[in-house]
mmCIF file of C-alpha atoms in Angstrom:
data_model
loop_
_atom_site.group_PDB
_atom_site.id
_atom_site.type_symbol
_atom_site.label_atom_id
_atom_site.label_comp_id
_atom_site.label_asym_id
_atom_site.label_seq_id
_atom_site.Cartn_x
_atom_site.Cartn_y
_atom_site.Cartn_z
ATOM 1 C CA UNK A 673 92.596 229.515 43.272
ATOM 2 C CA UNK A 674 95.725 231.695 43.358
ATOM 3 C CA UNK A 675 95.185 233.529 40.108
ATOM 4 C CA UNK A 676 94.635 237.061 39.013
ATOM 5 C CA UNK A 677 92.860 237.033 35.671
ATOM 6 C CA UNK A 678 93.052 239.958 33.296
ATOM 7 C CA UNK A 679 91.008 240.495 30.148
ATOM 8 C CA UNK A 680 91.496 241.210 27.373
ATOM 9 C CA UNK A 681 95.089 240.099 26.839
ATOM 10 C CA UNK A 682 95.470 242.453 23.894
ATOM 11 C CA UNK A 683 93.538 245.600 23.023
ATOM 12 C CA UNK A 684 93.915 247.979 20.104
ATOM 13 C CA UNK A 685 91.923 251.186 20.237
ATOM 14 C CA UNK A 686 91.688 254.536 18.559
ATOM 15 C CA UNK A 687 92.048 257.806 20.422
ATOM 16 C CA UNK A 688 88.300 258.411 20.373
ATOM 17 C CA UNK A 689 87.301 254.958 21.582
ATOM 18 C CA UNK A 690 86.026 253.964 25.010
ATOM 19 C CA UNK A 691 87.166 250.590 26.277
ATOM 20 C CA UNK A 692 87.699 248.810 29.564
ATOM 21 C CA UNK A 693 90.253 246.458 31.086
ATOM 22 C CA UNK A 694 89.057 243.915 33.601
ATOM 23 C CA UNK A 695 90.817 242.213 36.506
ATOM 24 C CA UNK A 696 89.426 239.472 38.719
ATOM 25 C CA UNK A 697 90.701 237.559 41.736
ATOM 26 C CA UNK A 698 89.005 235.028 43.996
ATOM 27 C CA UNK A 699 91.594 234.800 46.752
ATOM 28 C CA UNK A 700 89.674 237.046 49.139
ATOM 29 C CA UNK A 701 92.319 239.745 48.809
ATOM 30 C CA UNK A 702 91.225 243.179 49.982
ATOM 31 C CA UNK A 703 93.827 245.224 48.111
ATOM 32 C CA UNK A 704 93.987 245.496 44.332
ATOM 33 C CA UNK A 705 96.335 247.510 42.164
ATOM 34 C CA UNK A 706 96.751 248.792 38.631
ATOM 35 C CA UNK A 707 100.279 249.236 37.251
ATOM 36 C CA UNK A 708 101.443 250.564 33.886
ATOM 37 C CA UNK A 709 104.598 249.151 32.316
ATOM 38 C CA UNK A 710 106.354 250.579 29.287
ATOM 39 C CA UNK A 711 108.798 248.433 27.311
ATOM 40 C CA UNK A 712 112.063 247.673 29.148
ATOM 41 C CA UNK A 713 110.944 249.710 32.174
ATOM 42 C CA UNK A 714 109.769 248.633 35.628
ATOM 43 C CA UNK A 715 106.053 248.855 36.424
ATOM 44 C CA UNK A 716 104.639 252.152 37.694
ATOM 45 C CA UNK A 717 101.829 252.202 40.209
ATOM 46 C CA UNK A 718 98.627 253.874 38.979
ATOM 47 C CA UNK A 719 95.874 253.097 41.491
ATOM 48 C CA UNK A 720 95.379 251.213 44.742
ATOM 49 C CA UNK A 721 92.015 249.978 45.975
ATOM 50 C CA UNK A 722 91.640 248.838 49.549
ATOM 51 C CA UNK A 723 88.343 247.332 50.699
ATOM 52 C CA UNK A 724 86.781 248.508 47.433
ATOM 53 C CA UNK A 725 87.717 252.137 48.078
ATOM 54 C CA UNK A 726 90.287 254.102 46.125
ATOM 55 C CA UNK A 727 93.264 254.609 48.412
ATOM 56 C CA UNK A 728 95.949 255.869 46.071
ATOM 57 C CA UNK A 729 95.802 257.662 42.749
ATOM 58 C CA UNK A 730 99.325 258.341 41.564
ATOM 59 C CA UNK A 731 98.376 261.507 39.670
ATOM 60 C CA UNK A 732 97.012 259.494 36.793
ATOM 61 C CA UNK A 733 95.283 261.478 34.000
ATOM 62 C CA UNK A 734 91.486 261.417 34.114
ATOM 63 C CA UNK A 735 91.326 259.562 30.807
ATOM 64 C CA UNK A 736 92.022 256.510 32.998
ATOM 65 C CA UNK A 737 89.112 255.804 35.313
ATOM 66 C CA UNK A 738 89.281 252.916 37.785
ATOM 67 C CA UNK A 739 86.277 251.166 39.225
ATOM 68 C CA UNK A 740 85.939 248.482 41.883
ATOM 69 C CA UNK A 741 82.390 247.051 41.670
ATOM 70 C CA UNK A 742 83.080 244.405 44.325
ATOM 71 C CA UNK A 743 85.928 242.885 46.284
ATOM 72 C CA UNK A 744 86.861 240.476 43.479
ATOM 73 C CA UNK A 745 86.716 242.765 40.496
ATOM 74 C CA UNK A 746 88.704 245.789 39.373
ATOM 75 C CA UNK A 747 88.107 247.615 36.120
ATOM 76 C CA UNK A 748 90.079 250.287 34.320
ATOM 77 C CA UNK A 749 87.970 252.399 31.966
ATOM 78 C CA UNK A 750 89.816 254.026 29.095
ATOM 79 C CA UNK A 751 88.646 257.067 27.146
ATOM 80 C CA UNK A 752 90.344 259.502 24.794
ATOM 81 C CA UNK A 753 93.737 257.867 25.228
ATOM 82 C CA UNK A 754 96.919 259.024 23.570
ATOM 83 C CA UNK A 755 99.433 256.880 21.642
ATOM 84 C CA UNK A 756 101.899 257.312 24.538
ATOM 85 C CA UNK A 757 99.444 255.411 26.723
ATOM 86 C CA UNK A 758 100.314 252.259 24.801
ATOM 87 C CA UNK A 759 101.798 249.889 27.386
ATOM 88 C CA UNK A 760 101.295 246.690 29.341
ATOM 89 C CA UNK A 761 98.713 247.237 32.083
ATOM 90 C CA UNK A 762 99.177 244.928 35.029
ATOM 91 C CA UNK A 763 96.715 244.184 37.775
ATOM 92 C CA UNK A 764 97.815 242.789 41.123
ATOM 93 C CA UNK A 765 96.271 241.890 44.444
ATOM 94 C CA UNK A 766 97.425 241.284 48.002
ATOM 95 C CA UNK A 767 95.800 240.253 51.246
ATOM 96 C CA UNK A 768 95.929 243.708 52.798
ATOM 97 C CA UNK A 769 96.967 247.187 51.751
ATOM 98 C CA UNK A 770 99.222 247.966 54.674
ATOM 99 C CA UNK A 771 100.564 244.635 55.878
ATOM 100 C CA UNK A 772 103.482 242.763 54.313
ATOM 101 C CA UNK A 773 102.140 240.186 51.943
ATOM 102 C CA UNK A 774 102.827 238.491 48.679
ATOM 103 C CA UNK A 775 101.645 240.276 45.572
ATOM 104 C CA UNK A 776 99.858 238.265 42.915
ATOM 105 C CA UNK A 777 100.048 239.688 39.416
ATOM 106 C CA UNK A 778 97.942 239.009 36.361
ATOM 107 C CA UNK A 779 99.407 238.323 32.918
ATOM 108 C CA UNK A 780 98.648 241.877 31.874
ATOM 109 C CA UNK A 781 96.646 243.555 29.133
ATOM 110 C CA UNK A 782 98.745 244.873 26.291
ATOM 111 C CA UNK A 783 97.203 248.103 25.041
ATOM 112 C CA UNK A 784 97.977 249.758 21.733
ATOM 113 C CA UNK A 785 96.513 253.198 21.060
ATOM 114 C CA UNK A 786 96.483 254.234 17.427
ATOM 115 C CA UNK B 463 111.727 257.619 48.805
ATOM 116 C CA UNK B 464 113.428 254.235 48.795
ATOM 117 C CA UNK B 465 116.012 253.672 46.114
ATOM 118 C CA UNK B 466 116.625 250.199 44.739
ATOM 119 C CA UNK B 467 119.753 249.199 42.869
ATOM 120 C CA UNK B 468 120.134 245.874 41.115
ATOM 121 C CA UNK B 469 123.209 244.257 39.637
ATOM 122 C CA UNK B 470 124.084 243.092 37.139
ATOM 123 C CA UNK B 471 121.721 244.651 34.587
ATOM 124 C CA UNK B 472 122.354 241.836 32.117
ATOM 125 C CA UNK B 473 123.607 238.345 32.741
ATOM 126 C CA UNK B 474 124.379 235.533 30.316
ATOM 127 C CA UNK B 475 125.071 232.077 31.669
ATOM 128 C CA UNK B 476 125.548 228.552 30.416
ATOM 129 C CA UNK B 477 123.022 225.938 31.399
ATOM 130 C CA UNK B 478 123.920 224.462 34.760
ATOM 131 C CA UNK B 479 125.732 227.490 36.114
ATOM 132 C CA UNK B 480 125.056 229.022 39.516
ATOM 133 C CA UNK B 481 123.507 232.492 39.182
ATOM 134 C CA UNK B 482 123.528 235.375 41.666
ATOM 135 C CA UNK B 483 121.578 238.608 41.308
ATOM 136 C CA UNK B 484 122.038 241.376 43.848
ATOM 137 C CA UNK B 485 119.735 244.066 45.194
ATOM 138 C CA UNK B 486 120.521 246.994 47.492
ATOM 139 C CA UNK B 487 118.044 249.454 48.939
ATOM 140 C CA UNK B 488 118.432 252.673 50.838
ATOM 141 C CA UNK B 489 115.714 252.803 53.515
ATOM 142 C CA UNK B 490 114.452 250.373 56.130
ATOM 143 C CA UNK B 491 111.762 248.039 54.888
ATOM 144 C CA UNK B 492 109.247 245.538 56.203
ATOM 145 C CA UNK B 493 109.648 243.118 53.302
ATOM 146 C CA UNK B 494 111.420 242.739 49.990
ATOM 147 C CA UNK B 495 110.012 241.098 46.870
ATOM 148 C CA UNK B 496 111.751 239.160 44.145
ATOM 149 C CA UNK B 497 109.707 238.985 40.955
ATOM 150 C CA UNK B 498 110.154 237.253 37.609
ATOM 151 C CA UNK B 499 108.917 238.495 34.258
ATOM 152 C CA UNK B 500 109.209 236.552 31.006
ATOM 153 C CA UNK B 501 109.331 238.542 27.741
ATOM 154 C CA UNK B 502 105.990 240.136 26.981
ATOM 155 C CA UNK B 503 104.431 238.435 29.967
ATOM 156 C CA UNK B 504 103.009 239.083 33.369
ATOM 157 C CA UNK B 505 104.920 239.121 36.613
ATOM 158 C CA UNK B 506 105.310 236.168 38.931
ATOM 159 C CA UNK B 507 106.116 236.672 42.580
ATOM 160 C CA UNK B 508 109.061 234.435 43.512
ATOM 161 C CA UNK B 509 109.703 235.452 47.100
ATOM 162 C CA UNK B 510 108.645 237.906 49.744
ATOM 163 C CA UNK B 511 111.096 238.019 52.616
ATOM 164 C CA UNK B 512 111.819 240.169 55.604
ATOM 165 C CA UNK B 513 114.712 238.268 57.153
ATOM 166 C CA UNK B 514 117.065 235.362 56.622
ATOM 167 C CA UNK B 515 116.691 233.006 53.734
ATOM 168 C CA UNK B 516 113.960 231.322 51.689
ATOM 169 C CA UNK B 517 114.225 228.442 49.255
ATOM 170 C CA UNK B 518 111.862 227.255 46.575
ATOM 171 C CA UNK B 519 113.109 224.536 44.273
ATOM 172 C CA UNK B 520 116.297 225.785 42.606
ATOM 173 C CA UNK B 521 115.751 229.358 43.773
ATOM 174 C CA UNK B 522 117.172 230.779 46.987
ATOM 175 C CA UNK B 523 116.672 234.315 48.280
ATOM 176 C CA UNK B 524 118.584 235.871 51.141
ATOM 177 C CA UNK B 525 118.324 239.212 52.846
ATOM 178 C CA UNK B 526 120.613 241.104 55.233
ATOM 179 C CA UNK B 527 118.512 243.771 56.896
ATOM 180 C CA UNK B 528 121.478 245.527 58.534
ATOM 181 C CA UNK B 529 123.333 245.833 55.243
ATOM 182 C CA UNK B 530 120.136 246.596 53.266
ATOM 183 C CA UNK B 531 121.037 243.949 50.740
ATOM 184 C CA UNK B 532 119.363 240.932 49.210
ATOM 185 C CA UNK B 533 120.493 238.264 46.775
ATOM 186 C CA UNK B 534 118.632 235.880 44.508
ATOM 187 C CA UNK B 535 120.455 232.670 43.630
ATOM 188 C CA UNK B 536 119.538 230.139 40.962
ATOM 189 C CA UNK B 537 121.225 226.751 41.178
ATOM 190 C CA UNK B 538 121.646 224.497 38.128
ATOM 191 C CA UNK B 539 120.315 227.194 35.803
ATOM 192 C CA UNK B 540 118.184 226.173 32.836
ATOM 193 C CA UNK B 541 117.177 227.999 29.632
ATOM 194 C CA UNK B 542 113.618 228.288 30.985
ATOM 195 C CA UNK B 543 115.036 230.501 33.748
ATOM 196 C CA UNK B 544 115.703 233.153 31.087
ATOM 197 C CA UNK B 545 113.652 236.160 32.179
ATOM 198 C CA UNK B 546 113.921 239.546 33.831
ATOM 199 C CA UNK B 547 114.299 239.335 37.610
ATOM 200 C CA UNK B 548 113.094 242.342 39.548
ATOM 201 C CA UNK B 549 113.715 243.343 43.134
ATOM 202 C CA UNK B 550 111.070 245.562 44.744
ATOM 203 C CA UNK B 551 110.550 247.161 48.149
ATOM 204 C CA UNK B 552 107.691 249.209 49.604
ATOM 205 C CA UNK B 553 107.967 252.921 49.068
ATOM 206 C CA UNK B 554 108.942 254.650 52.324
ATOM 207 C CA UNK B 555 105.762 255.173 54.258
ATOM 208 C CA UNK B 556 103.782 253.579 51.477
ATOM 209 C CA UNK B 557 101.533 250.571 51.234
ATOM 210 C CA UNK B 558 102.834 247.122 50.466
ATOM 211 C CA UNK B 559 101.642 247.443 46.901
ATOM 212 C CA UNK B 560 103.216 250.854 46.465
ATOM 213 C CA UNK B 561 106.493 249.322 45.428
ATOM 214 C CA UNK B 562 109.740 250.814 44.297
ATOM 215 C CA UNK B 563 111.088 248.513 41.609
ATOM 216 C CA UNK B 564 114.672 247.932 40.646
ATOM 217 C CA UNK B 565 115.469 248.228 36.951
ATOM 218 C CA UNK B 566 115.634 244.472 36.655
ATOM 219 C CA UNK B 567 118.288 241.954 35.708
ATOM 220 C CA UNK B 568 117.860 240.357 32.321
ATOM 221 C CA UNK B 569 119.043 236.768 32.556
ATOM 222 C CA UNK B 570 119.748 234.658 29.494
ATOM 223 C CA UNK B 571 120.679 231.007 30.034
ATOM 224 C CA UNK B 572 122.187 229.312 26.992
ATOM 225 C CA UNK B 573 121.824 225.566 26.437
#
């Protein structure tokens, strides 16, 4: 199994809603990542989890709250988002945080904030 | 911080043509990634390389560490190759997933 699965594929939410994005991998990877991608732009790193601990938070606003319940699962909790947060949210994983290794990306969750 | 430059930004080719996309970076790296993204879709990792050359089907990636340059070649291009191709390298001093991405090359292959 060489897949990173993201759900939901599409999400529309209001600014007062609370929702979550989910990412799952069963490759035994110990590093997992959240990226945000705006249209026609490259992805931007948001968070890095290594061995289920938050290693990097790229100054992301607190309305985005990551969670890593176990080594296979990474969530991104969303609360009080703004319309400018509308984007494609990509999850990725790799074998290790610090060693060179292939990155496996999910298909992304397309978020629209009304 | 590592800077990544890709060229060309846009590329239109006829089916069957040989395609080359170039990537230059500014700081020493441990590995370079070539990624593919179809419109509205997720990202697929094509290659990760740290030296020499790799081949997978019709795709070939090369890297010259001394010149800080990499190329992605597509032989016998096909309309299904139409996508954005992105070069990415680790941020200086950063983790492997803390990537600096090029702006991408949008490839359109016409039948």
